Tab-separated table of C-alpha atoms in Angstrom:
chain	number	residue	atom	x	y	z
A	202	MET	CA	-19.868	-203.132	-113.953
A	203	ASN	CA	-19.397	-204.495	-110.088
A	204	SER	CA	-20.166	-207.643	-109.011
A	205	LYS	CA	-23.205	-208.829	-106.268
A	206	LYS	CA	-22.200	-209.409	-103.086
A	207	PRO	CA	-23.097	-212.811	-101.428
A	208	HIS	CA	-24.344	-210.807	-98.847
A	209	ASP	CA	-28.490	-210.055	-100.120
A	210	PRO	CA	-30.274	-208.816	-96.954
A	211	HIS	CA	-33.664	-210.046	-97.161
A	212	PRO	CA	-35.957	-206.893	-95.790
A	213	SER	CA	-37.274	-209.027	-93.569
A	214	ASP	CA	-34.836	-208.498	-91.049
A	215	THR	CA	-33.910	-205.125	-91.108
A	216	GLU	CA	-34.384	-203.473	-87.442
A	217	GLY	CA	-37.072	-200.722	-86.892
A	218	PHE	CA	-40.265	-202.124	-87.825
A	219	ASN	CA	-40.669	-204.101	-85.041
A	220	LYS	CA	-43.970	-202.990	-82.789
A	221	SER	CA	-45.222	-205.021	-79.395
A	222	SER	CA	-48.891	-205.740	-81.916
A	223	VAL	CA	-46.478	-206.884	-84.415
A	224	ASN	CA	-44.256	-209.979	-85.706
A	225	PRO	CA	-41.294	-209.917	-87.442
A	226	ARG	CA	-43.018	-211.706	-90.316
A	227	GLN	CA	-45.833	-208.729	-90.106
A	228	SER	CA	-43.368	-206.100	-89.832
A	229	GLY	CA	-41.440	-207.446	-93.222
A	230	GLU	CA	-45.277	-207.557	-94.814
A	231	ILE	CA	-45.185	-204.975	-94.130
A	232	PHE	CA	-42.800	-203.118	-95.443
A	233	ARG	CA	-42.258	-204.725	-99.151
A	234	LEU	CA	-44.992	-203.754	-99.307
A	235	ALA	CA	-44.338	-199.697	-98.383
A	236	PHE	CA	-41.390	-200.542	-101.318
A	237	ASP	CA	-43.080	-202.338	-103.482
A	238	ASN	CA	-45.981	-200.175	-103.705
A	239	ALA	CA	-43.982	-195.942	-102.916
A	240	ASN	CA	-45.159	-193.719	-105.233
A	241	THR	CA	-40.963	-192.538	-105.532
A	242	GLY	CA	-38.640	-195.472	-106.512
A	243	MET	CA	-37.099	-197.120	-104.026
A	244	CYS	CA	-34.463	-199.622	-103.102
A	245	LEU	CA	-31.570	-200.956	-101.072
A	246	VAL	CA	-27.995	-200.136	-102.448
A	247	ASP	CA	-24.832	-202.564	-100.408
A	248	LEU	CA	-21.677	-201.328	-98.859
A	249	GLN	CA	-19.874	-201.497	-102.355
A	250	GLY	CA	-23.047	-199.669	-104.422
A	251	ASN	CA	-24.498	-202.108	-106.065
A	252	LEU	CA	-28.281	-202.094	-106.937
A	253	LEU	CA	-29.806	-205.594	-103.943
A	254	GLU	CA	-33.867	-204.828	-105.109
A	255	VAL	CA	-35.841	-202.104	-106.171
A	256	ASN	CA	-39.406	-201.321	-106.590
A	257	SER	CA	-41.430	-200.891	-109.071
A	258	LYS	CA	-41.288	-196.925	-109.733
A	259	MET	CA	-37.253	-197.367	-110.215
A	260	THR	CA	-37.771	-199.209	-113.670
A	261	GLU	CA	-40.866	-196.662	-114.697
A	262	ILE	CA	-38.440	-194.058	-113.591
A	263	PHE	CA	-34.940	-194.789	-115.369
A	264	GLY	CA	-36.794	-196.902	-118.365
A	265	TYR	CA	-34.981	-200.804	-117.772
A	266	SER	CA	-37.001	-204.190	-115.973
A	267	LYS	CA	-36.176	-205.046	-112.215
A	268	ASN	CA	-34.061	-208.192	-113.456
A	269	GLU	CA	-31.659	-205.600	-115.370
A	270	LEU	CA	-31.762	-202.889	-112.877
A	271	GLU	CA	-30.887	-205.519	-109.859
A	272	ARG	CA	-28.003	-206.264	-111.906
A	273	MET	CA	-26.295	-202.602	-112.168
A	274	THR	CA	-24.644	-200.572	-109.705
A	275	VAL	CA	-25.939	-196.569	-108.309
A	276	ASN	CA	-22.976	-195.480	-110.782
A	277	ASP	CA	-24.111	-197.356	-113.662
A	278	LEU	CA	-26.726	-195.106	-113.480
A	279	ALA	CA	-25.408	-191.741	-112.865
A	280	LEU	CA	-23.723	-189.213	-114.711
A	281	PRO	CA	-19.970	-188.939	-115.489
A	282	GLU	CA	-19.742	-186.078	-113.491
A	283	ASP	CA	-21.623	-187.640	-110.608
A	284	MET	CA	-20.478	-190.810	-109.650
A	285	LYS	CA	-18.759	-189.181	-107.099
A	286	ILE	CA	-20.874	-188.991	-105.535
A	287	SER	CA	-22.967	-192.350	-104.068
A	288	PRO	CA	-19.689	-193.371	-103.368
A	289	GLU	CA	-18.872	-190.168	-100.990
A	290	TYR	CA	-21.992	-190.703	-99.199
A	291	ILE	CA	-21.178	-194.261	-98.730
A	292	GLN	CA	-17.511	-193.704	-96.927
A	293	HIS	CA	-18.363	-191.773	-94.658
A	294	ALA	CA	-22.188	-193.412	-94.108
A	295	VAL	CA	-19.835	-196.692	-92.441
A	296	LYS	CA	-17.441	-194.291	-91.422
A	297	GLY	CA	-20.130	-193.776	-88.864
A	298	GLN	CA	-19.325	-189.736	-90.018
A	299	SER	CA	-23.515	-189.775	-91.439
A	300	LYS	CA	-26.509	-192.243	-91.173
A	301	GLN	CA	-28.559	-190.115	-93.563
A	302	ALA	CA	-28.424	-188.078	-96.662
A	303	ILE	CA	-30.104	-186.195	-99.230
A	304	PHE	CA	-28.963	-184.824	-102.516
A	305	GLU	CA	-29.087	-184.670	-106.496
A	306	LYS	CA	-27.795	-186.418	-109.039
A	307	HIS	CA	-28.278	-187.110	-113.267
A	308	TYR	CA	-29.004	-190.219	-113.590
A	309	ARG	CA	-29.031	-190.852	-117.414
A	310	HIS	CA	-32.755	-193.036	-118.341
A	311	LYS	CA	-31.927	-196.179	-120.870
A	312	ASP	CA	-33.671	-193.750	-123.653
A	313	GLY	CA	-30.192	-191.718	-123.235
A	314	HIS	CA	-31.413	-188.549	-121.924
A	315	ILE	CA	-31.729	-187.292	-118.642
A	316	VAL	CA	-32.841	-186.960	-116.078
A	317	TYR	CA	-32.371	-185.877	-111.963
A	318	GLY	CA	-33.359	-187.742	-109.661
A	319	LEU	CA	-33.684	-186.317	-106.047
A	320	VAL	CA	-32.694	-189.038	-103.151
A	321	SER	CA	-32.448	-189.516	-99.083
A	322	SER	CA	-30.368	-192.524	-98.509
A	323	SER	CA	-30.209	-194.020	-95.322
A	324	LEU	CA	-27.419	-196.434	-93.666
A	325	VAL	CA	-29.393	-200.438	-92.146
A	326	ASN	CA	-27.329	-201.626	-89.859
A	327	ASP	CA	-27.762	-204.702	-88.221
A	328	SER	CA	-28.354	-205.827	-84.664
A	329	ASP	CA	-25.059	-204.781	-83.387
A	330	GLY	CA	-24.742	-201.773	-85.150
A	331	LYS	CA	-22.505	-203.259	-88.123
A	332	PRO	CA	-24.163	-201.486	-91.359
A	333	ILE	CA	-24.604	-204.104	-93.927
A	334	PHE	CA	-27.195	-202.164	-96.642
A	335	PHE	CA	-28.451	-198.886	-97.132
A	336	ILE	CA	-33.007	-197.777	-97.999
A	337	SER	CA	-33.395	-195.357	-100.745
A	338	GLN	CA	-35.336	-193.218	-102.774
A	339	VAL	CA	-35.047	-191.704	-105.442
A	340	GLN	CA	-37.818	-188.739	-107.159
A	341	ASP	CA	-37.974	-188.196	-110.001
A	342	ILE	CA	-37.581	-183.865	-110.235
A	343	THR	CA	-36.648	-184.076	-113.492
A	344	ARG	CA	-39.238	-182.033	-115.039
A	345	GLN	CA	-38.755	-179.196	-111.787
A	346	LYS	CA	-35.255	-179.208	-112.882
A	347	HIS	CA	-36.271	-178.127	-116.298
A	348	THR	CA	-39.175	-176.043	-114.906
A	349	GLU	CA	-36.860	-174.303	-113.421
A	350	ASP	CA	-33.958	-174.063	-115.955
A	351	GLU	CA	-36.152	-172.397	-118.173
A	352	LEU	CA	-36.708	-169.911	-115.051
A	353	ARG	CA	-34.057	-169.085	-114.471
A	354	ILE	CA	-32.706	-168.795	-118.907
A	355	SER	CA	-35.808	-166.530	-119.551
A	356	GLU	CA	-35.263	-164.476	-116.359
A	357	ARG	CA	-31.801	-165.183	-118.439
A	358	ARG	CA	-33.390	-163.434	-121.738
A	359	HIS	CA	-35.057	-160.581	-119.775
A	360	HIS	CA	-32.130	-159.340	-117.095
A	361	ILE	CA	-30.258	-159.333	-120.807
A	362	LEU	CA	-32.902	-157.054	-122.681
A	363	ALA	CA	-33.650	-154.938	-119.865
A	364	GLU	CA	-29.850	-154.533	-119.065
A	365	ASN	CA	-28.920	-152.989	-123.085
A	366	THR	CA	-32.839	-151.675	-123.724
A	367	LYS	CA	-32.883	-148.154	-124.950
A	368	ASP	CA	-36.624	-148.068	-123.267
A	369	VAL	CA	-35.817	-148.194	-118.664
A	370	VAL	CA	-37.129	-150.957	-117.418
A	371	TRP	CA	-38.391	-150.756	-114.039
A	372	THR	CA	-39.851	-151.849	-110.565
A	373	MET	CA	-42.443	-150.323	-108.639
A	374	ASN	CA	-44.592	-151.541	-105.574
A	375	LEU	CA	-47.691	-150.076	-104.645
A	376	ASP	CA	-46.202	-146.452	-102.915
A	377	GLY	CA	-44.599	-145.602	-106.513
A	378	ILE	CA	-41.059	-146.910	-104.655
A	379	VAL	CA	-39.219	-148.135	-107.593
A	380	THR	CA	-37.784	-151.895	-106.814
A	381	TYR	CA	-35.320	-151.883	-109.794
A	382	ILE	CA	-34.274	-149.778	-113.123
A	383	SER	CA	-32.033	-150.749	-115.698
A	384	PRO	CA	-29.198	-148.620	-117.048
A	385	ALA	CA	-30.996	-147.489	-119.856
A	386	VAL	CA	-32.236	-144.357	-117.193
A	387	GLU	CA	-28.961	-142.885	-116.680
A	388	LYS	CA	-29.240	-141.624	-120.650
A	389	LEU	CA	-33.463	-140.594	-120.102
A	390	LEU	CA	-32.572	-138.507	-116.820
A	391	GLY	CA	-28.803	-138.416	-115.772
A	392	LEU	CA	-29.223	-140.810	-113.115
A	393	THR	CA	-27.074	-144.466	-111.952
A	394	SER	CA	-28.872	-146.764	-112.162
A	395	ASP	CA	-28.041	-146.700	-108.418
A	396	GLU	CA	-28.983	-143.562	-107.959
A	397	ALA	CA	-32.617	-144.626	-109.117
A	398	LEU	CA	-33.512	-147.312	-107.234
A	399	ASN	CA	-35.857	-146.689	-103.861
A	400	GLN	CA	-36.638	-143.962	-105.046
A	401	SER	CA	-40.091	-142.184	-104.700
A	402	LEU	CA	-42.486	-142.034	-108.408
A	403	ASP	CA	-42.426	-137.812	-106.483
A	404	GLN	CA	-38.284	-137.793	-107.486
A	405	PHE	CA	-38.534	-138.232	-111.345
A	406	LEU	CA	-42.085	-136.673	-112.283
A	407	THR	CA	-43.940	-133.591	-112.775
A	408	PRO	CA	-45.977	-132.725	-110.799
A	409	ASP	CA	-49.235	-132.909	-113.397
A	410	SER	CA	-47.867	-136.037	-114.712
A	411	LEU	CA	-47.401	-137.324	-110.504
A	412	LEU	CA	-51.073	-137.096	-110.226
A	413	VAL	CA	-51.355	-139.208	-113.401
A	414	ALA	CA	-49.983	-141.917	-112.001
A	415	ILE	CA	-50.434	-141.644	-109.049
A	416	ASP	CA	-54.434	-141.745	-109.981
A	417	TYR	CA	-53.157	-145.156	-111.459
A	418	LEU	CA	-51.643	-146.623	-108.439
A	419	THR	CA	-54.785	-145.387	-105.966
A	420	ARG	CA	-56.258	-147.165	-108.366
A	421	LEU	CA	-54.900	-149.884	-108.386
A	422	SER	CA	-54.391	-150.236	-104.915
A	423	ASP	CA	-58.356	-150.356	-104.289
A	424	ALA	CA	-58.834	-153.494	-106.990
A	425	VAL	CA	-56.294	-154.997	-104.911
A	426	LYS	CA	-58.236	-155.145	-102.334
A	427	ASN	CA	-61.978	-155.639	-103.922
A	428	GLY	CA	-59.621	-158.573	-105.710
A	429	MET	CA	-60.735	-156.968	-108.972
A	430	TRP	CA	-58.159	-156.419	-111.955
A	431	ILE	CA	-58.382	-153.319	-114.075
A	432	GLU	CA	-56.456	-153.047	-117.125
A	433	ASN	CA	-52.519	-152.362	-118.284
A	434	PHE	CA	-51.048	-148.278	-117.908
A	435	HIS	CA	-50.353	-146.418	-121.047
A	436	GLU	CA	-49.712	-143.052	-120.565
A	437	GLU	CA	-47.423	-139.291	-121.881
A	438	LEU	CA	-46.114	-138.244	-118.965
A	439	GLU	CA	-43.499	-136.083	-118.810
A	440	TYR	CA	-39.641	-136.389	-116.883
A	441	GLN	CA	-38.196	-133.607	-115.335
A	442	ARG	CA	-34.466	-135.079	-115.450
A	443	LYS	CA	-31.249	-135.038	-112.919
A	444	ASP	CA	-29.818	-131.358	-114.974
A	445	GLY	CA	-33.117	-129.663	-114.907
A	446	SER	CA	-34.479	-130.073	-117.602
A	447	ARG	CA	-37.633	-131.667	-118.649
A	448	LEU	CA	-39.047	-134.483	-120.924
A	449	TRP	CA	-41.709	-135.876	-122.744
A	450	THR	CA	-41.992	-139.849	-122.120
A	451	GLU	CA	-44.478	-142.261	-122.162
A	452	VAL	CA	-44.718	-145.599	-119.611
A	453	VAL	CA	-46.480	-149.102	-119.734
A	454	ALA	CA	-47.882	-150.381	-116.894
A	455	CYS	CA	-47.855	-154.349	-116.493
A	456	PRO	CA	-50.029	-155.294	-112.882
A	457	ILE	CA	-48.101	-158.936	-112.213
A	458	TYR	CA	-49.780	-160.987	-109.784
A	459	GLY	CA	-49.037	-164.159	-107.587
A	460	ASP	CA	-50.467	-167.392	-106.047
A	461	GLY	CA	-53.787	-165.856	-105.140
A	462	GLY	CA	-54.316	-162.537	-106.754
A	463	ARG	CA	-51.191	-160.569	-104.856
A	464	LEU	CA	-49.763	-158.231	-105.932
A	465	VAL	CA	-46.174	-158.802	-106.700
A	466	GLU	CA	-45.349	-155.721	-108.608
A	467	ILE	CA	-46.177	-153.488	-111.656
A	468	LEU	CA	-42.785	-153.830	-114.401
A	469	CYS	CA	-43.228	-150.325	-116.604
A	470	LEU	CA	-41.746	-149.399	-119.142
A	471	THR	CA	-40.013	-146.095	-120.310
A	472	ARG	CA	-39.390	-145.058	-123.605
A	473	ASP	CA	-38.162	-141.039	-124.526
A	474	ILE	CA	-41.323	-139.646	-127.194
A	475	ASP	CA	-39.669	-135.744	-126.636
A	476	GLU	CA	-38.885	-135.060	-130.491
A	477	ARG	CA	-41.800	-136.776	-130.845
A	478	LYS	CA	-43.573	-134.770	-128.646
A	479	ARG	CA	-41.302	-131.642	-129.951
A	480	LEU	CA	-42.981	-133.032	-133.355
A	481	GLU	CA	-46.344	-133.707	-132.506
A	482	GLU	CA	-46.246	-129.171	-131.281
A	483	GLN	CA	-44.594	-128.094	-134.451
A	484	ILE	CA	-47.252	-129.880	-136.638
A	485	SER	CA	-50.531	-128.777	-134.058
A	486	HIS	CA	-48.021	-125.082	-134.611
A	487	MET	CA	-48.022	-125.096	-137.940
A	488	ALA	CA	-52.013	-126.505	-138.031
A	489	PHE	CA	-53.287	-123.777	-135.768
A	490	TYR	CA	-51.130	-120.077	-135.973
A	491	ASP	CA	-49.680	-117.283	-138.616
A	492	ALA	CA	-46.352	-119.165	-139.546
A	493	LEU	CA	-44.925	-116.242	-140.286
A	494	THR	CA	-47.003	-113.623	-136.883
A	495	GLU	CA	-46.934	-116.540	-134.399
A	496	LEU	CA	-50.358	-115.446	-134.166
A	497	PRO	CA	-53.688	-117.889	-134.980
A	498	ASN	CA	-54.857	-118.634	-137.806
A	499	ARG	CA	-58.074	-118.864	-139.246
A	500	ARG	CA	-58.755	-122.408	-137.807
A	501	LEU	CA	-58.043	-121.394	-133.999
A	502	LEU	CA	-60.101	-118.455	-134.284
A	503	THR	CA	-62.868	-120.524	-135.256
A	504	ASP	CA	-62.931	-122.804	-132.609
A	505	ARG	CA	-62.037	-119.896	-130.154
A	506	LEU	CA	-65.029	-117.984	-131.145
A	507	ASN	CA	-67.426	-120.778	-130.933
A	508	GLN	CA	-66.068	-122.249	-127.688
A	509	LEU	CA	-67.035	-118.911	-126.506
A	510	LEU	CA	-69.923	-117.742	-128.117
A	511	VAL	CA	-71.205	-121.296	-126.339
A	512	ALA	CA	-70.343	-118.559	-122.401
A	513	LYS	CA	-71.869	-115.799	-124.332
A	514	LYS	CA	-75.305	-117.929	-124.749
A	515	ARG	CA	-75.605	-119.336	-121.165
A	516	SER	CA	-73.990	-116.346	-120.033
A	517	GLY	CA	-76.029	-113.921	-121.651
A	518	LEU	CA	-72.652	-111.235	-121.491
A	519	TYR	CA	-72.135	-109.724	-125.226
A	520	GLY	CA	-68.641	-110.038	-127.030
A	521	ALA	CA	-66.609	-108.388	-129.421
A	522	LEU	CA	-65.435	-109.047	-132.788
A	523	LEU	CA	-62.949	-107.029	-135.035
A	524	PHE	CA	-62.435	-107.229	-138.763
A	525	ILE	CA	-58.915	-104.325	-139.284
A	526	ASP	CA	-57.809	-103.839	-142.548
A	527	LEU	CA	-54.856	-102.638	-143.319
A	528	ASP	CA	-55.826	-99.020	-145.943
A	529	ASN	CA	-52.076	-98.983	-147.687
A	530	PHE	CA	-49.918	-102.434	-147.092
A	531	LYS	CA	-49.679	-102.668	-151.192
A	532	PRO	CA	-46.881	-100.055	-152.181
A	533	LEU	CA	-44.596	-101.117	-149.336
A	534	ASN	CA	-44.031	-104.778	-151.008
A	535	ASP	CA	-44.067	-103.560	-154.025
A	536	VAL	CA	-41.618	-100.496	-153.163
A	537	HIS	CA	-40.016	-102.895	-150.638
A	538	GLY	CA	-39.832	-106.054	-151.541
A	539	HIS	CA	-42.183	-109.405	-148.917
A	540	GLU	CA	-39.372	-109.173	-146.917
A	541	ALA	CA	-40.191	-105.466	-145.317
A	542	GLY	CA	-44.237	-106.082	-145.111
A	543	ASP	CA	-42.959	-109.330	-143.885
A	544	LEU	CA	-41.808	-107.298	-141.149
A	545	LEU	CA	-44.961	-105.439	-140.943
A	546	LEU	CA	-47.061	-106.994	-140.539
A	547	ILE	CA	-44.770	-108.951	-137.279
A	548	GLU	CA	-44.973	-105.115	-136.485
A	549	VAL	CA	-49.182	-104.930	-136.406
A	550	GLY	CA	-49.708	-108.016	-134.780
A	551	LYS	CA	-47.626	-107.258	-132.094
A	552	ARG	CA	-48.919	-103.709	-131.897
A	553	ILE	CA	-53.254	-105.096	-132.415
A	554	LYS	CA	-51.887	-107.901	-128.783
A	555	SER	CA	-50.735	-104.288	-127.181
A	556	CYS	CA	-54.443	-102.956	-127.190
A	557	LEU	CA	-56.549	-106.003	-125.428
A	558	ARG	CA	-55.695	-108.096	-122.385
A	559	GLU	CA	-54.257	-112.099	-122.270
A	560	MET	CA	-57.721	-113.302	-122.229
A	561	ASP	CA	-58.736	-112.105	-126.145
A	562	THR	CA	-57.124	-113.579	-128.925
A	563	VAL	CA	-55.220	-112.063	-131.265
A	564	ALA	CA	-54.972	-113.143	-135.467
A	565	ARG	CA	-53.701	-113.501	-137.831
A	566	ILE	CA	-56.679	-114.777	-140.951
A	567	GLY	CA	-54.933	-112.844	-144.056
A	568	GLY	CA	-52.227	-111.072	-146.390
A	569	ASP	CA	-52.856	-107.627	-144.429
A	570	GLU	CA	-57.046	-108.953	-142.400
A	571	PHE	CA	-56.428	-109.751	-138.973
A	572	VAL	CA	-59.667	-109.642	-136.197
A	573	ALA	CA	-59.967	-109.184	-132.633
A	574	LEU	CA	-61.393	-111.331	-130.445
A	575	ILE	CA	-62.778	-109.420	-127.229
A	576	GLY	CA	-64.633	-111.665	-124.282
A	577	GLN	CA	-65.661	-110.424	-121.952
A	578	LEU	CA	-67.470	-106.608	-122.539
A	579	GLU	CA	-70.528	-105.145	-120.293
A	580	GLY	CA	-73.710	-106.866	-119.154
A	581	ASP	CA	-75.637	-104.009	-121.374
A	582	LYS	CA	-76.419	-103.325	-124.572
A	583	ALA	CA	-75.685	-100.552	-125.762
A	584	LYS	CA	-72.170	-100.093	-123.117
A	585	SER	CA	-70.862	-103.721	-125.091
A	586	LEU	CA	-71.501	-101.587	-128.138
A	587	ALA	CA	-70.220	-98.515	-126.243
A	588	GLN	CA	-67.377	-100.855	-125.740
A	589	ALA	CA	-66.067	-101.911	-128.209
A	590	LYS	CA	-66.289	-99.525	-130.210
A	591	ALA	CA	-63.453	-97.002	-127.899
A	592	ILE	CA	-61.276	-100.773	-128.245
A	593	ALA	CA	-61.477	-101.024	-132.358
A	594	GLU	CA	-60.490	-96.660	-131.852
A	595	LYS	CA	-57.852	-97.610	-130.111
A	596	ILE	CA	-56.246	-100.183	-132.044
A	597	LEU	CA	-56.870	-98.025	-134.875
A	598	HIS	CA	-54.928	-94.901	-132.786
A	599	ALA	CA	-51.440	-98.200	-131.839
A	600	LEU	CA	-51.290	-98.983	-135.222
A	601	SER	CA	-51.310	-95.236	-137.675
A	602	GLN	CA	-48.483	-94.219	-136.035
A	603	PRO	CA	-44.991	-93.751	-137.063
A	604	TYR	CA	-43.365	-97.574	-138.665
A	605	ARG	CA	-39.836	-98.385	-138.440
A	606	ILE	CA	-39.078	-100.960	-141.072
A	607	ALA	CA	-35.140	-101.713	-140.700
A	608	ILE	CA	-34.250	-104.846	-143.682
A	609	PRO	CA	-32.147	-107.260	-142.362
A	610	HIS	CA	-30.844	-109.050	-145.879
A	611	GLY	CA	-31.432	-108.125	-149.469
A	612	GLN	CA	-30.324	-105.380	-151.631
A	613	GLU	CA	-32.275	-103.185	-149.117
A	614	ALA	CA	-30.416	-104.840	-145.924
A	615	GLY	CA	-29.017	-102.132	-143.691
A	616	LEU	CA	-32.044	-99.773	-144.615
A	617	THR	CA	-33.924	-98.550	-142.001
A	618	ILE	CA	-37.851	-97.486	-143.520
A	619	GLU	CA	-40.406	-94.444	-142.170
A	620	HIS	CA	-43.537	-96.350	-143.382
A	621	HIS	CA	-47.281	-94.894	-142.307
A	622	CYS	CA	-49.897	-97.311	-142.555
A	623	THR	CA	-53.843	-97.342	-141.938
A	624	ALA	CA	-56.178	-99.812	-141.135
A	625	SER	CA	-60.135	-99.857	-141.980
A	626	ILE	CA	-61.957	-101.857	-138.634
A	627	GLY	CA	-65.416	-102.898	-139.201
A	628	ALA	CA	-66.959	-103.996	-135.658
A	629	ALA	CA	-69.912	-106.379	-133.890
A	630	VAL	CA	-70.507	-107.501	-131.058
A	631	PHE	CA	-72.431	-110.984	-130.609
A	632	SER	CA	-74.415	-112.097	-127.318
A	633	GLY	CA	-74.901	-115.928	-128.540
A	634	GLN	CA	-77.993	-116.110	-130.043
A	635	VAL	CA	-76.097	-116.882	-133.577
A	636	MET	CA	-74.072	-120.068	-132.900
A	637	ASP	CA	-72.424	-120.397	-136.228
A	638	PRO	CA	-69.406	-117.373	-136.928
A	639	GLU	CA	-68.899	-117.311	-139.782
A	640	VAL	CA	-72.630	-114.807	-139.814
A	641	ILE	CA	-70.497	-112.509	-136.618
A	642	LEU	CA	-67.393	-112.598	-139.411
A	643	SER	CA	-69.680	-112.345	-142.026
A	644	MET	CA	-70.742	-109.023	-140.004
A	645	ALA	CA	-67.599	-107.473	-138.821
A	646	ASP	CA	-66.623	-107.553	-142.689
A	647	VAL	CA	-69.522	-106.214	-143.821
A	648	ALA	CA	-68.565	-102.521	-140.825
A	649	MET	CA	-65.255	-103.564	-142.160
A	650	TYR	CA	-65.790	-102.609	-145.625
A	651	ALA	CA	-68.192	-99.651	-144.502
A	652	ALA	CA	-65.215	-98.291	-143.008
A	653	LYS	CA	-62.835	-98.383	-146.787
A	654	GLU	CA	-66.252	-97.225	-148.887
A	655	ALA	CA	-66.464	-94.101	-146.134
A	656	GLY	CA	-62.465	-93.098	-146.374
A	657	ARG	CA	-60.460	-95.238	-144.476
A	658	ASN	CA	-58.627	-95.477	-141.088
A	659	GLN	CA	-61.511	-95.638	-138.771
A	660	VAL	CA	-64.263	-97.977	-137.531
A	661	LYS	CA	-67.209	-99.079	-138.095
A	662	LEU	CA	-70.105	-100.763	-136.070
A	663	ASN	CA	-72.122	-102.635	-136.983
A	664	SER	CA	-75.400	-102.395	-134.646
A	665	SER	CA	-76.319	-105.676	-135.090
A	666	VAL	CA	-76.095	-107.388	-132.131
A	667	ILE	CA	-76.685	-111.364	-132.291
């Protein structure tokens, strides 16, 4: 520890505090009052770095008593790596290269913890211009530095996560322009981060998904203007890859606000759910479609019939349901096996569809039972009945044509079978007076059995219209 120099100037001897209305004694008292009661650490330091005088705030900052500090040098407080800062400034000041300096410095508190100080130091000269000591202010910025360090660590942590996660982390502004995007975008969309940066959402999203995103940005923009907050965005959106292919993603977007509710950016996370989406579609397909023919099953047929009944009740127009049962299907299975039977059923479904419009529904609801749901007939009851029967007869004719079935597997692989198959068809016309789909199905079923009993290979029309 350096020893004190004999020169120990009194603050009242300093120049610069005298005003025309203040005598030297008063100026010294004013300086002393300001020095002792400053809310930052104040000290007088001689040209060798000895602490000549300190105020009470200095004792609070460093934990030492006034007497202890005034027996120390500036470097007794500084960490080793910062010890050269003050001597360099003193040297420059004495040489006339600088009269004031502001710098940050690390100090050691009496209890051992680190104190971050922001130092402002000025050189004081005597009346002859000779430097005599420094007046320094020390502001404790430890909490601020810790906050900055924590922020840097947090930013670094989030940067590492963003750069290495499989999900795409990105930000955008209210115009839908990408302001940051993580490297994972290359695997997701086939674009590098540089290619995706500063691009608009319309470069990535399919038209329908773009409308969803724009709607959110519009609502968010309106909310910001009105000083309101809206919930985070969480939607499934379809993206378009660089090669033109499409994939489904799950997107979460969270507005980030700054001071005064100012929108800083929108933080987004995009996750690839394409495989999950395909599985969901497969499960949904299995729930509503026949696995063999790919036609709607009874569940989907009932749903569509329900919708049609509601529409007919509102419009007063007519629809029809045709119940179709094959007449001699079992012998084909018995002689040539289920593979031949399956191929026949697939062909039957195709033939029925060929007789209807795209808007109509063909469903397989049992082994060799099919249903044709016709959505729109003539507005007149008698004409609707005639039209339903005409469509049924068209189907009957198509199904009665010979079938050539090529067996691809098993003992009969390579064999082509010619099979003749007829059908019995029952038709029911409805207008929405009765809203129960099972009643409509039952009416057509009754008519179909009437066709069977009448000799098969014909159409029977249930004359009741409900």
